[in-house]
Amino acid sequence: MIADIRWAAAGVAAILFSFVDAAHAQTRQFDVRAGTLGQVAGSLGSQAGITIAILDADIAKRRSPGVRGKFSVREALSRALRGTGAEAIFYDERTVRIVKKRQPPPAPVRARRPPSPAAPPSPPAPPPEEIVITASKQNILSVNYPGSVKIVDFEPDWLVRNAARGSAAIIARQPVIGSTNLGPGRNKLFVRGIADSSFNGQTQATVGQYLGEARLNYNAPDPDLNLYDMERAEVLVGPQGTLYGAGSLGGIIRLVPKMPDSEAAQANAALGVSTTRYGGLSGDAAAMVNLPIVEGRAAMRLVAYKSREAGYIDDPQRNISNINRSRVVGQRLSVRIDDLAGWTIDIGGVSQEIDVRDGQYTLRNGPPLTRSNLISQPFANDYGLVFINLRRTIGSKELVSTTSAVRHNLTSVFDATGQGDPGAPMLFEERNNIRFISHETRISGGGRRTPWVAGVAILYNVNEIDRTLGPPHAPLEIAALQNTQSEIAIFGQATLPLSRSLGLTLGSRFATAHGEGQLVRAGQILPVETSGDKLKILPTAALDWHPDQSFSAFFRYQQGFRSGGLAATATGSPDDTQEFVPDDMTLAELGFRAGAETGDPLSFRLSLFAVDWNDIQADLIDSAGLPYTANTGSGWIFGIDGELAWRPSPALTLKAAAFVNDSDLRPNMALPNGGDMRLPGIAGYGAYVGANWQKKIRSGLDFTAAATLRFVGKSYLGAGPPLDVSQGGYSVGSLGARLATERAGFSIDIDNITDARANTFAFGNPFRLSDRNQETPLRPRTVRVGIDIRF
């Protein structure tokens, strides 16, 4: 492996040094159409690869002439700001803030006998840059958001190297987000210890996921979308019941994509080749094309990607190497129409297929990175989304209406040998087909100090699950179910200033949820079992205190819930079903903030929280290895999480994040061995430390380097025997570097640099769970070499 690294490094170095002499001048081509200053700044920042922030909403609404031509970044900004009454403040070459133009101080008045001319006062330092939280549905500044929010900025140099990793790339930078590790496209995400179980099934996800305004998931694992051509991810720590309704107990993860630009054609691409120790070669490729349809009025943006990830687990019994290899193919298309009778219209869709050849678990006490089965255990995740978003400004208010539809098909196969004749191959297959439609219309306004939002939301979901068990050539149907959930809600939230430094936020959601379930046997649909209509009221209340510009604190109270449904029982009989009822959660949180991460040399965020969770829904595995769903009991979660960012110099940024939590599960009769237990799947602590260094080698040539170290504490697969199997308890580091001109970049990255060995997840096959010897290893050390080009 050392030889592989040396050859890869030598090859990259040769390419890099040959490219230095061909570096372009510092000027670059800009093509940004006229519009509001907020829109122009966003497009200009994207084309220049820098961060441009506007704190004042009034300035963001002013008209800008845009900019076209080849200029330096500073000259392009100067032209875009003409006639706006605003100016640009450069914190460094990559961080800019737009503020109201400061008036020059008046000339000193000469007195008859002055001792000396009066010195003009120094202009006040600009306030630190702030980030607008679009997931708040009110465009609230992060410093004013009365709750915990995590922002993962997708810096261009980081994104081209990590986009193919999907959600795993976000999790690696945010320890407060946890995940199971069954494999690509089949993991459950958890935020801040709010975890129901380690298994997939019929329960609604605890974390709501969104692409822009479109909802991505309901009762399914993480869609695991490729991140190429995304701006950032916003994580609103939950519950988020008032604004988002059911399925946001843990919070919201919102991916913010780059939108079509009707002023200029653009294209870029990235290509990477990787090698994994003990495994094979991997590859990833992605490309983006932005094409104006009608200049200044309409454009389309297409992203396409494909990746192949090498396996690293061998099956000596079947004489197959690298059995857990996977493939991902996907596309995203968006079309934007500007100012159609005052409306901005976005229409788009996503299509992605994930195919995994076999499970990525091994057996404890066996040879490293090996596992033997009689049959393969593939997995498929076929995902599709279409959406339309309408947006219009009405005076100082904004109206937004979004409708989306999702088709999500999942197929899992497990080796169930031992369930029938001893030694005879047995196959278990589960097909989970999900269809749901989501709609929301809302209006917001109120400005910076008094933001408000009100809206209506509708959701309709149909989930069909059928399972078969038996010999591979003739499996028998067991426990086929169809569940239908619907929700209609109205919601509102507003902030009222109690004083110059204190604001009160109040809101509520009134939701009517209805569920129906029915057995399906050999194509025959049996009578419907209904859970009836349930009215849920989800209030929120928060106080936000700002004694000065550099420090603030908040207290938040929030509720959330998930809908119920019909599930198979633990007996596995095709005729036995049981209802699982809705669960609900209440959060109390106290938080502190100081400084702005991009504007101040030092900033931190700290939150203390307590959660009360009742009638916890969980997907479980019975003693025979068959899945079922039940309400497992109630529980408490207490914890603290924090983030720290320090910029000792303009070139170097250091970041750290950590959490500590403790949970107490009080199981009901659905679980054996009652007593106090911890919630499953979540470590008692986790931490992340990262360093990022940027250096301009010469005009038009930049070098960036990054190093990260992530700590994952110990957790348990589930509550009580046989699920109380330990997992986690490891640390993993990575290194990466990129050399870039205005048009191209070359990079090298090394993940799991020490080739650490650990059990990340103690589950792979439900029919061998009682053996308590399954473990999922970390991917061995992987080296990636990449190139990215902008046209």
PDB file of C-alpha atoms in Angstrom, residues 340-460:
ATOM      1  CA  LEU A 340     -43.196  34.964 -15.339  1.00  0.00           C
ATOM      2  CA  ALA A 341     -45.970  37.404 -14.445  1.00  0.00           C
ATOM      3  CA  GLY A 342     -44.047  38.103 -11.239  1.00  0.00           C
ATOM      4  CA  TRP A 343     -43.366  34.441 -10.405  1.00  0.00           C
ATOM      5  CA  THR A 344     -40.093  32.550 -10.232  1.00  0.00           C
ATOM      6  CA  ILE A 345     -40.753  28.924 -11.211  1.00  0.00           C
ATOM      7  CA  ASP A 346     -38.426  25.998 -10.529  1.00  0.00           C
ATOM      8  CA  ILE A 347     -39.223  22.597 -12.030  1.00  0.00           C
ATOM      9  CA  GLY A 348     -36.966  19.606 -11.617  1.00  0.00           C
ATOM     10  CA  GLY A 349     -36.339  16.026 -10.742  1.00  0.00           C
ATOM     11  CA  VAL A 350     -33.878  13.495  -9.384  1.00  0.00           C
ATOM     12  CA  SER A 351     -33.221   9.925 -10.451  1.00  0.00           C
ATOM     13  CA  GLN A 352     -30.702   7.718  -8.667  1.00  0.00           C
ATOM     14  CA  GLU A 353     -29.995   3.983  -8.561  1.00  0.00           C
ATOM     15  CA  ILE A 354     -27.802   2.273  -5.980  1.00  0.00           C
ATOM     16  CA  ASP A 355     -26.849  -1.376  -6.416  1.00  0.00           C
ATOM     17  CA  VAL A 356     -24.824  -3.242  -3.791  1.00  0.00           C
ATOM     18  CA  ARG A 357     -23.624  -6.764  -4.630  1.00  0.00           C
ATOM     19  CA  ASP A 358     -23.468  -8.096  -1.058  1.00  0.00           C
ATOM     20  CA  GLY A 359     -23.480  -7.106   2.605  1.00  0.00           C
ATOM     21  CA  GLN A 360     -20.458  -5.338   4.073  1.00  0.00           C
ATOM     22  CA  TYR A 361     -20.352  -7.169   7.411  1.00  0.00           C
ATOM     23  CA  THR A 362     -17.923  -9.825   8.654  1.00  0.00           C
ATOM     24  CA  LEU A 363     -17.905 -12.343  11.512  1.00  0.00           C
ATOM     25  CA  ARG A 364     -16.010 -11.844  14.733  1.00  0.00           C
ATOM     26  CA  ASN A 365     -13.160 -14.295  15.438  1.00  0.00           C
ATOM     27  CA  GLY A 366     -12.913 -15.195  11.739  1.00  0.00           C
ATOM     28  CA  PRO A 367     -10.154 -14.205   9.297  1.00  0.00           C
ATOM     29  CA  PRO A 368     -10.029 -10.410   8.789  1.00  0.00           C
ATOM     30  CA  LEU A 369     -12.297  -8.983   6.081  1.00  0.00           C
ATOM     31  CA  THR A 370     -13.873 -12.342   5.195  1.00  0.00           C
ATOM     32  CA  ARG A 371     -17.317 -13.917   5.526  1.00  0.00           C
ATOM     33  CA  SER A 372     -18.855 -17.057   4.034  1.00  0.00           C
ATOM     34  CA  ASN A 373     -22.449 -17.473   2.859  1.00  0.00           C
ATOM     35  CA  LEU A 374     -24.251 -19.967   0.646  1.00  0.00           C
ATOM     36  CA  ILE A 375     -25.968 -17.186  -1.341  1.00  0.00           C
ATOM     37  CA  SER A 376     -25.233 -13.527  -2.054  1.00  0.00           C
ATOM     38  CA  GLN A 377     -27.136 -10.767  -0.234  1.00  0.00           C
ATOM     39  CA  PRO A 378     -27.619  -7.874  -2.659  1.00  0.00           C
ATOM     40  CA  PHE A 379     -29.451  -4.600  -2.062  1.00  0.00           C
ATOM     41  CA  ALA A 380     -31.028  -2.089  -4.454  1.00  0.00           C
ATOM     42  CA  ASN A 381     -32.267   1.464  -3.873  1.00  0.00           C
ATOM     43  CA  ASP A 382     -34.167   2.974  -6.825  1.00  0.00           C
ATOM     44  CA  TYR A 383     -35.122   6.592  -6.119  1.00  0.00           C
ATOM     45  CA  GLY A 384     -37.065   9.171  -8.136  1.00  0.00           C
ATOM     46  CA  LEU A 385     -38.305  12.685  -7.327  1.00  0.00           C
ATOM     47  CA  VAL A 386     -40.137  15.360  -9.325  1.00  0.00           C
ATOM     48  CA  PHE A 387     -41.034  18.806  -7.995  1.00  0.00           C
ATOM     49  CA  ILE A 388     -42.346  22.242  -8.890  1.00  0.00           C
ATOM     50  CA  ASN A 389     -41.668  25.322  -6.796  1.00  0.00           C
ATOM     51  CA  LEU A 390     -43.427  28.679  -7.244  1.00  0.00           C
ATOM     52  CA  ARG A 391     -42.073  31.798  -5.585  1.00  0.00           C
ATOM     53  CA  ARG A 392     -43.293  35.407  -5.662  1.00  0.00           C
ATOM     54  CA  THR A 393     -42.506  38.604  -3.804  1.00  0.00           C
ATOM     55  CA  ILE A 394     -45.591  40.553  -2.698  1.00  0.00           C
ATOM     56  CA  GLY A 395     -44.393  43.862  -1.315  1.00  0.00           C
ATOM     57  CA  SER A 396     -42.172  42.961   1.641  1.00  0.00           C
ATOM     58  CA  LYS A 397     -43.621  39.441   1.833  1.00  0.00           C
ATOM     59  CA  GLU A 398     -42.726  36.235   0.005  1.00  0.00           C
ATOM     60  CA  LEU A 399     -45.130  33.526  -1.159  1.00  0.00           C
ATOM     61  CA  VAL A 400     -43.738  30.025  -1.750  1.00  0.00           C
ATOM     62  CA  SER A 401     -45.650  26.973  -2.993  1.00  0.00           C
ATOM     63  CA  THR A 402     -43.989  23.573  -3.499  1.00  0.00           C
ATOM     64  CA  THR A 403     -45.384  20.255  -4.698  1.00  0.00           C
ATOM     65  CA  SER A 404     -43.255  17.116  -4.966  1.00  0.00           C
ATOM     66  CA  ALA A 405     -43.782  13.415  -5.673  1.00  0.00           C
ATOM     67  CA  VAL A 406     -41.444  10.563  -4.761  1.00  0.00           C
ATOM     68  CA  ARG A 407     -41.101   6.991  -5.983  1.00  0.00           C
ATOM     69  CA  HIS A 408     -38.774   4.958  -3.768  1.00  0.00           C
ATOM     70  CA  ASN A 409     -38.240   1.205  -4.264  1.00  0.00           C
ATOM     71  CA  LEU A 410     -35.964  -0.833  -2.008  1.00  0.00           C
ATOM     72  CA  THR A 411     -35.059  -4.501  -2.317  1.00  0.00           C
ATOM     73  CA  SER A 412     -33.094  -6.419   0.328  1.00  0.00           C
ATOM     74  CA  VAL A 413     -31.963 -10.049   0.214  1.00  0.00           C
ATOM     75  CA  PHE A 414     -30.577 -12.041   3.170  1.00  0.00           C
ATOM     76  CA  ASP A 415     -29.178 -15.534   3.513  1.00  0.00           C
ATOM     77  CA  ALA A 416     -31.700 -17.288   5.786  1.00  0.00           C
ATOM     78  CA  THR A 417     -30.051 -20.710   5.669  1.00  0.00           C
ATOM     79  CA  GLY A 418     -31.015 -22.617   8.817  1.00  0.00           C
ATOM     80  CA  GLN A 419     -34.668 -21.552   8.765  1.00  0.00           C
ATOM     81  CA  GLY A 420     -35.643 -24.788   6.986  1.00  0.00           C
ATOM     82  CA  ASP A 421     -33.853 -28.069   6.368  1.00  0.00           C
ATOM     83  CA  PRO A 422     -30.391 -28.018   7.992  1.00  0.00           C
ATOM     84  CA  GLY A 423     -27.773 -26.972   5.461  1.00  0.00           C
ATOM     85  CA  ALA A 424     -30.313 -26.241   2.703  1.00  0.00           C
ATOM     86  CA  PRO A 425     -30.008 -22.720   1.216  1.00  0.00           C
ATOM     87  CA  MET A 426     -32.828 -20.402   2.276  1.00  0.00           C
ATOM     88  CA  LEU A 427     -33.456 -16.899   0.956  1.00  0.00           C
ATOM     89  CA  PHE A 428     -35.344 -14.011   2.536  1.00  0.00           C
ATOM     90  CA  GLU A 429     -36.316 -11.105   0.271  1.00  0.00           C
ATOM     91  CA  GLU A 430     -38.081  -7.884   1.198  1.00  0.00           C
ATOM     92  CA  ARG A 431     -39.473  -5.447  -1.360  1.00  0.00           C
ATOM     93  CA  ASN A 432     -40.461  -2.044   0.008  1.00  0.00           C
ATOM     94  CA  ASN A 433     -42.249   0.261  -2.449  1.00  0.00           C
ATOM     95  CA  ILE A 434     -43.009   3.799  -1.294  1.00  0.00           C
ATOM     96  CA  ARG A 435     -45.003   6.513  -3.059  1.00  0.00           C
ATOM     97  CA  PHE A 436     -45.715   9.870  -1.507  1.00  0.00           C
ATOM     98  CA  ILE A 437     -46.893  13.324  -2.504  1.00  0.00           C
ATOM     99  CA  SER A 438     -46.054  16.409  -0.463  1.00  0.00           C
ATOM    100  CA  HIS A 439     -47.378  19.943  -0.830  1.00  0.00           C
ATOM    101  CA  GLU A 440     -46.811  23.154   1.085  1.00  0.00           C
ATOM    102  CA  THR A 441     -47.863  26.752   0.497  1.00  0.00           C
ATOM    103  CA  ARG A 442     -46.608  29.438   2.855  1.00  0.00           C
ATOM    104  CA  ILE A 443     -46.172  33.183   3.123  1.00  0.00           C
ATOM    105  CA  SER A 444     -43.496  34.899   5.175  1.00  0.00           C
ATOM    106  CA  GLY A 445     -42.384  38.412   5.997  1.00  0.00           C
ATOM    107  CA  GLY A 446     -41.653  40.712   8.902  1.00  0.00           C
ATOM    108  CA  GLY A 447     -38.018  41.645   8.303  1.00  0.00           C
ATOM    109  CA  ARG A 448     -35.009  40.906  10.452  1.00  0.00           C
ATOM    110  CA  ARG A 449     -36.392  41.582  13.953  1.00  0.00           C
ATOM    111  CA  THR A 450     -39.971  40.377  13.493  1.00  0.00           C
ATOM    112  CA  PRO A 451     -39.942  37.435  11.065  1.00  0.00           C
ATOM    113  CA  TRP A 452     -43.131  35.443  10.670  1.00  0.00           C
ATOM    114  CA  VAL A 453     -44.441  32.609   8.522  1.00  0.00           C
ATOM    115  CA  ALA A 454     -47.824  30.928   8.023  1.00  0.00           C
ATOM    116  CA  GLY A 455     -48.825  28.099   5.743  1.00  0.00           C
ATOM    117  CA  VAL A 456     -50.680  24.914   4.928  1.00  0.00           C
ATOM    118  CA  ALA A 457     -49.181  21.477   4.244  1.00  0.00           C
ATOM    119  CA  ILE A 458     -50.554  18.215   2.833  1.00  0.00           C
ATOM    120  CA  LEU A 459     -48.870  14.801   2.671  1.00  0.00           C
ATOM    121  CA  TYR A 460     -50.090  11.472   1.293  1.00  0.00           C
TER     122      TYR A 460
END
